[in-house]
GROMACS .gro file of C-alpha atoms in nm:
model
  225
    1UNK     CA    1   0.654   0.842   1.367
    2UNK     CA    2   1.026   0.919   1.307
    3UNK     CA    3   1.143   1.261   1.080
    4UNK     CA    4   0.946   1.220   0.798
    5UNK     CA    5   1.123   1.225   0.466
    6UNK     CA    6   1.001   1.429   0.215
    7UNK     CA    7   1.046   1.386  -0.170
    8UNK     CA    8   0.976   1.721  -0.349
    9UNK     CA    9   0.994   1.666  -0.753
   10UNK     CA   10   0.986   1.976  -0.943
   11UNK     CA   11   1.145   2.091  -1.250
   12UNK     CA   12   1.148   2.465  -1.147
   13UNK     CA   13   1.485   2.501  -0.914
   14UNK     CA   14   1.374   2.821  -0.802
   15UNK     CA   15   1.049   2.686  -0.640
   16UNK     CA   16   1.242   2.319  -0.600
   17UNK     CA   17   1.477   2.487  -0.366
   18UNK     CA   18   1.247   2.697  -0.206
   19UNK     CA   19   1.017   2.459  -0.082
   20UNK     CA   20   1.277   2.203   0.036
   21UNK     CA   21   1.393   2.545   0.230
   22UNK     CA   22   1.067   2.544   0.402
   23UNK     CA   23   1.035   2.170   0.444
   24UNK     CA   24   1.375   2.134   0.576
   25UNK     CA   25   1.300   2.472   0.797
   26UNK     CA   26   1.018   2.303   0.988
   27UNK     CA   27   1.228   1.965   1.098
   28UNK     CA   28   1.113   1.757   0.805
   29UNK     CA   29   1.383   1.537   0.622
   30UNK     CA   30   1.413   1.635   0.274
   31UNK     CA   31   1.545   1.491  -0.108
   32UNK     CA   32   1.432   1.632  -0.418
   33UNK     CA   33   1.443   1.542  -0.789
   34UNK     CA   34   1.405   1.793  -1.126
   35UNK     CA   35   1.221   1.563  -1.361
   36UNK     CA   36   0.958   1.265  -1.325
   37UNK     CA   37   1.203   1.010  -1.400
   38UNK     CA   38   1.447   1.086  -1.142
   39UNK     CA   39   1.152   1.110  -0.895
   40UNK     CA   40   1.105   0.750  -0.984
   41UNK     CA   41   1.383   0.633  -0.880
   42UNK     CA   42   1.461   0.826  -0.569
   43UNK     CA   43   1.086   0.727  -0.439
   44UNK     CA   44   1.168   0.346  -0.498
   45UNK     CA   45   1.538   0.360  -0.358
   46UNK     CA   46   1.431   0.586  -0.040
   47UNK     CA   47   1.083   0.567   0.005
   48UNK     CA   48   0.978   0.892   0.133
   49UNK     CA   49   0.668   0.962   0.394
   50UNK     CA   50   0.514   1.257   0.138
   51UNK     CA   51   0.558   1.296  -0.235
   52UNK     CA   52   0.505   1.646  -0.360
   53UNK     CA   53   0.510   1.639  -0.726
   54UNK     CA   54   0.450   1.902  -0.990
   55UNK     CA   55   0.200   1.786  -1.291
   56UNK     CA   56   0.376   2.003  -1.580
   57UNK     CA   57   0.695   1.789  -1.540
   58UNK     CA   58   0.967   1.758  -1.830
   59UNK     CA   59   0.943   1.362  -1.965
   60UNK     CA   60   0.628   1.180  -1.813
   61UNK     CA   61   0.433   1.408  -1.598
   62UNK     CA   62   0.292   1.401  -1.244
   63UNK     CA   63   0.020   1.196  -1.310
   64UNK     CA   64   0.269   0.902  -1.522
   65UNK     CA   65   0.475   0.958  -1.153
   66UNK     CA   66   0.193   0.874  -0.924
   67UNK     CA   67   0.115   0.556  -1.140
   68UNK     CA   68   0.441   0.429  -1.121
   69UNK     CA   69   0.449   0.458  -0.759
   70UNK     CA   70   0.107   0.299  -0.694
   71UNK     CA   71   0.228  -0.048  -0.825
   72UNK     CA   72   0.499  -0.029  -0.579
   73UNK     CA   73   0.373  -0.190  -0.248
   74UNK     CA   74   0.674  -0.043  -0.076
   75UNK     CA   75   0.500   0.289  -0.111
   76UNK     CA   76   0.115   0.212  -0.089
   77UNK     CA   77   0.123   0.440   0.233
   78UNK     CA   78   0.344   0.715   0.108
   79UNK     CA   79   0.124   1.070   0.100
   80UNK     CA   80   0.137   1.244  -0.253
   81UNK     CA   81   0.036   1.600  -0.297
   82UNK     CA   82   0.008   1.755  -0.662
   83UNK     CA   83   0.144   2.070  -0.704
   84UNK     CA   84  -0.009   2.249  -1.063
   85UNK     CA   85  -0.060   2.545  -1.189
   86UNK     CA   86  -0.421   2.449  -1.318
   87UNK     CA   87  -0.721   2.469  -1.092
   88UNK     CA   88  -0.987   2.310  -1.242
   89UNK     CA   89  -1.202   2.119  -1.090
   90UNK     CA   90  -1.143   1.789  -1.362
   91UNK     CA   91  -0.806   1.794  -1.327
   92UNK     CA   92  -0.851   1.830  -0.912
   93UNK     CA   93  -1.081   1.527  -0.987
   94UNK     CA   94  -0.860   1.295  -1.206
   95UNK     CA   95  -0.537   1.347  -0.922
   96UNK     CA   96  -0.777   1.241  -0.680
   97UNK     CA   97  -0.916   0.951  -0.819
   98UNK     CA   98  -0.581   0.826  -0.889
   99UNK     CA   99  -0.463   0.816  -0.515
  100UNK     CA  100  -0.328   1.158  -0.478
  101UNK     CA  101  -0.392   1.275  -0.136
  102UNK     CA  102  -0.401   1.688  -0.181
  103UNK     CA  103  -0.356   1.948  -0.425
  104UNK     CA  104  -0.193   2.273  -0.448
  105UNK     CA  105  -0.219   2.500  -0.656
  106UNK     CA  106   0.029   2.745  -0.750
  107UNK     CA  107   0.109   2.996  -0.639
  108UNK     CA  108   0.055   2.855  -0.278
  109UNK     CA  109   0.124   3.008   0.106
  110UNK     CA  110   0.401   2.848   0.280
  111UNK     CA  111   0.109   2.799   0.541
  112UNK     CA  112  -0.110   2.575   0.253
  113UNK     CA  113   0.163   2.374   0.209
  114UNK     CA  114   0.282   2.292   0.594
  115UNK     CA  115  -0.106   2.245   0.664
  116UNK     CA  116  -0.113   2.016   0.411
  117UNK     CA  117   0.225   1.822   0.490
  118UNK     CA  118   0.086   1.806   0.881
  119UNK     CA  119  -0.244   1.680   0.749
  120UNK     CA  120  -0.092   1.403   0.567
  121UNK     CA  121   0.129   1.294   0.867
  122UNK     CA  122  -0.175   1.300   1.132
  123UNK     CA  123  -0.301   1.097   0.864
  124UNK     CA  124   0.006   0.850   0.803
  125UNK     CA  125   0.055   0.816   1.167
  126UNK     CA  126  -0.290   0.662   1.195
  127UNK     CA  127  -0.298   0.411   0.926
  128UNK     CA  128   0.081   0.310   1.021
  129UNK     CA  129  -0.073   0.281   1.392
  130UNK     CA  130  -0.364   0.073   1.264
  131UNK     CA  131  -0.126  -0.138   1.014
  132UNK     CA  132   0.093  -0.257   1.328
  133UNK     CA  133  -0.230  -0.373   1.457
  134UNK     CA  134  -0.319  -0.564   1.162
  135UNK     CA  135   0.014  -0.694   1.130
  136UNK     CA  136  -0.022  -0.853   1.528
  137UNK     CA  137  -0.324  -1.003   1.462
  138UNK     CA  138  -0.137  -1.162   1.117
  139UNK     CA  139   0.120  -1.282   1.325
  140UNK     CA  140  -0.099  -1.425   1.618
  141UNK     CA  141  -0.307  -1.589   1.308
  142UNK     CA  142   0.033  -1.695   1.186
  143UNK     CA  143   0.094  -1.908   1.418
  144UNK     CA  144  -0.230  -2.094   1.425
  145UNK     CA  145  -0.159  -2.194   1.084
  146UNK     CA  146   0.011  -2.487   1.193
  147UNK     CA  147  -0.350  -2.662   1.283
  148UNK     CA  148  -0.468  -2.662   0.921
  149UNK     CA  149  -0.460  -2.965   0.760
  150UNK     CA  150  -0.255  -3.008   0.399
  151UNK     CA  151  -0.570  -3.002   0.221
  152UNK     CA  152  -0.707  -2.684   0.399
  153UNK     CA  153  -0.335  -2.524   0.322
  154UNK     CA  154  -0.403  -2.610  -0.016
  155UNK     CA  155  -0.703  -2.413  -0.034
  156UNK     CA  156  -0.583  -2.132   0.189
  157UNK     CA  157  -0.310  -2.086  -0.088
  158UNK     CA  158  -0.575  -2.047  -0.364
  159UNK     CA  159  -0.739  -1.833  -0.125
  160UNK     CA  160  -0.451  -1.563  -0.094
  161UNK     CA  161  -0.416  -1.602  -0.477
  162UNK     CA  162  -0.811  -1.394  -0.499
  163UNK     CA  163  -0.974  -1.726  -0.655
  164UNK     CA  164  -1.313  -1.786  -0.582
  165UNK     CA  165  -1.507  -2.157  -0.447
  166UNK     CA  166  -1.585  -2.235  -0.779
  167UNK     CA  167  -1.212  -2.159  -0.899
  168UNK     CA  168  -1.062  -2.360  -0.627
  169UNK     CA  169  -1.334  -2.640  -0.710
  170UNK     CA  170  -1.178  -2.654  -1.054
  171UNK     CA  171  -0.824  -2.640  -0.976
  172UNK     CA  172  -0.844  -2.847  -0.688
  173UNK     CA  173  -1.077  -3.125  -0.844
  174UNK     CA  174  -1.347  -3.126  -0.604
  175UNK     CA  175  -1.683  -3.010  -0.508
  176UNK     CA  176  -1.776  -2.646  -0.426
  177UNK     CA  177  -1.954  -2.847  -0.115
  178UNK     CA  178  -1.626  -2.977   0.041
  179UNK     CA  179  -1.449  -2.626  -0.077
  180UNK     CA  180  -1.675  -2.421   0.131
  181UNK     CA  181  -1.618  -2.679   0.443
  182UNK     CA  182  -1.291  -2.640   0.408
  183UNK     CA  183  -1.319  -2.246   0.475
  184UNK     CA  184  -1.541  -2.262   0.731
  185UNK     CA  185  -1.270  -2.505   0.913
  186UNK     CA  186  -0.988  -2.322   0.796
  187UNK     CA  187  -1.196  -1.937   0.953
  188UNK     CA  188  -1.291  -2.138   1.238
  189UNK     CA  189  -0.950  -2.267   1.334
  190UNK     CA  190  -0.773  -1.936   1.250
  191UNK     CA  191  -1.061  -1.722   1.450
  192UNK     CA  192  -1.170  -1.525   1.187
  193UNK     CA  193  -1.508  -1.428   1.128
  194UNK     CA  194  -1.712  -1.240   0.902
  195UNK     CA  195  -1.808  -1.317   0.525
  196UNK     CA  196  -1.454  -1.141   0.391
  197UNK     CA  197  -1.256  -1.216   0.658
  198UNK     CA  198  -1.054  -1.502   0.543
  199UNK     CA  199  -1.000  -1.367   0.233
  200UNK     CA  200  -0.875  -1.034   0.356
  201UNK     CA  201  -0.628  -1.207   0.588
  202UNK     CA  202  -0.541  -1.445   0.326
  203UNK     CA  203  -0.478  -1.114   0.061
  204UNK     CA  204  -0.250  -0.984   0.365
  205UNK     CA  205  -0.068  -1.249   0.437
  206UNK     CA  206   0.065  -1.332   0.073
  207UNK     CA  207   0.086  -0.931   0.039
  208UNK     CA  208   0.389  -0.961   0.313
  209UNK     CA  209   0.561  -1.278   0.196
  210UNK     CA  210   0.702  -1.273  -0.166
  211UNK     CA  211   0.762  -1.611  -0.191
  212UNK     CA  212   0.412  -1.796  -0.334
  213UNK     CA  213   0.505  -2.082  -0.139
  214UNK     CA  214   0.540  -1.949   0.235
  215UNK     CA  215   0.260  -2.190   0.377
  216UNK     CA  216   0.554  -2.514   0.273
  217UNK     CA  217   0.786  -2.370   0.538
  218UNK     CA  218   0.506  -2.424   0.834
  219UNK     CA  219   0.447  -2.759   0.986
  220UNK     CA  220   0.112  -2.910   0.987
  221UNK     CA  221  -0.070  -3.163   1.158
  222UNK     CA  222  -0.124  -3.519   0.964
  223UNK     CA  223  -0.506  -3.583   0.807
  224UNK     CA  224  -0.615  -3.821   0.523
  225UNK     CA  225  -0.806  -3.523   0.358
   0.00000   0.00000   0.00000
C-alpha cells in the first residue's frame, strides 16, 4: 500500500506532538487534531489508514469518535487504536467490541506503538488485497447482470435492500414459490453459489453504488415475467 496516513487525535500537545514525531520519523504520513470534534472532521475529509485516538478527550470522547466514524463507509477499513490512561480490562473490552483494533495504554514505548501501527498495516494490506478481489469478481458479476430478466431485477433490487422471500412476496405481490425461483435463476445466471451468496453480493453491490436505482442504467433482455 502507498504511505499510510496517520490521524493522531489527542488533546495533550506535548504527547500530540511527540507521537506525530515518531510517526512521521518512521516514513508514515501524518495529521493530527486536539479534540474529538476536530478528529471528526479531519477523518471524514482525509480519510486516514490508522486512527489513534485518546479516550479522555475534551467534548465527546474517544469512544463518541469511533462511533461517528463507524457509520462512515468511507472509513470501514481505517485501523483505530485507543490510547487511555485506564487499563482495565472492561474498558479494554468495551473499545474492542466497538471496532477498535488495539489499545495502548499510557504511558507506552515508542516500540508498543510502531508494533502496533505495523500490525495494523500487515493487517490493512490484507483485507485491501482481498477487497480488490471481491471487487473483480463484482465487476465480472456486473456484467452478467444484463441476462436477468426485469422481473428478476426487480427482485435482485429488494434483494440488495436486506428483505427477505416473504418481504419481497409482499411487496412484489406474488408467491414466496415464484420468489425463490426467481433467486435460484437470478444465482444461477450470475454464478453464485452458496445459501448467502446472492445476498452478500447483492449487500456489496448496492454498498458501492449510492444511487438505489443503479440496476435502471443496465440493459436487459425482454421476458413476459
Amino acid at each position: 500500500m502507498n504511505t499510510p496516513l496517520i490521524l493522531i487525535i489527542e488533546d495533550e500537545k506535548a504527547l500530540r506532538i511527540n507521537i506525530a514525531d515518531i510517526v512521521a520519523h518512521y516514513g508514515f504520513s501524518v495529521i493530527s487534531a486536539p479534540s474529538g470534534e476536530e478528529g471528526v472532521k479531519i477523518a471524514l475529509e482525509r480519510k486516514p489508514d490508522i486512527i489513534i485516538c485518546d479516550i479522555m478527550l475534551p467534548g465527546i470522547d474517544g469512544y463518541d469518535v469511533l462511533s461517528h466514524l463507524k457509520q462512515s463507509p468511507q472509513l470501514v477499513s481505517t485501523a483505530f487504536i485507543f490510547l487511555t490512561a485506564k487499563s482495565t480490562r472492561a474498558d479494554t473490552r468495551l473499545g474492542m467490541d466497538m471496532g477498535a483494533d488495539d489499545y495502548l495504554t499510557k504511558p507506552f514505548s515508542k516500540e508498543e506503538l510502531l508494533n502496533s501501527i505495523h500490525a495494523r498495516i500487515e493487517k490493512l494490506t490484507k483485507i485491501r488485497q482481498n477487497q480488490v478481489h471481491k471487487d473483480e469478481s463484482i465487476e465480472a458479476a456486473l456484467e452478467k447482470m444484463t441476462c436477468l430478466t426485469k422481473a428478476e431485477r426487480k427482485v435482485f433490487h429488494k434483494i440488495s435492500e436486506g428483505l427477505t422471500t416473504p418481504q419481497i412476496a409482499e411487496k412484489l405481490f406474488l408467491s414466496q414459490k415464484t420468489i425463490e425461483n426467481h433467486r435460484v435463476n437470478i444465482s444461477r445466471k450470475l454464478n453464485l453459489s452458496g445459501p448467502n451468496s446472492l445476498i452478500s453480493f447483492a449487500l456489496r453491490l448496492r454498498a458501492q453504488n449510492a444511487d438505489d436505482h443503479f440496476l435502471d442504467n443496465l440493459p436487459y433482455i425482454s421476458s413476459h415475467s
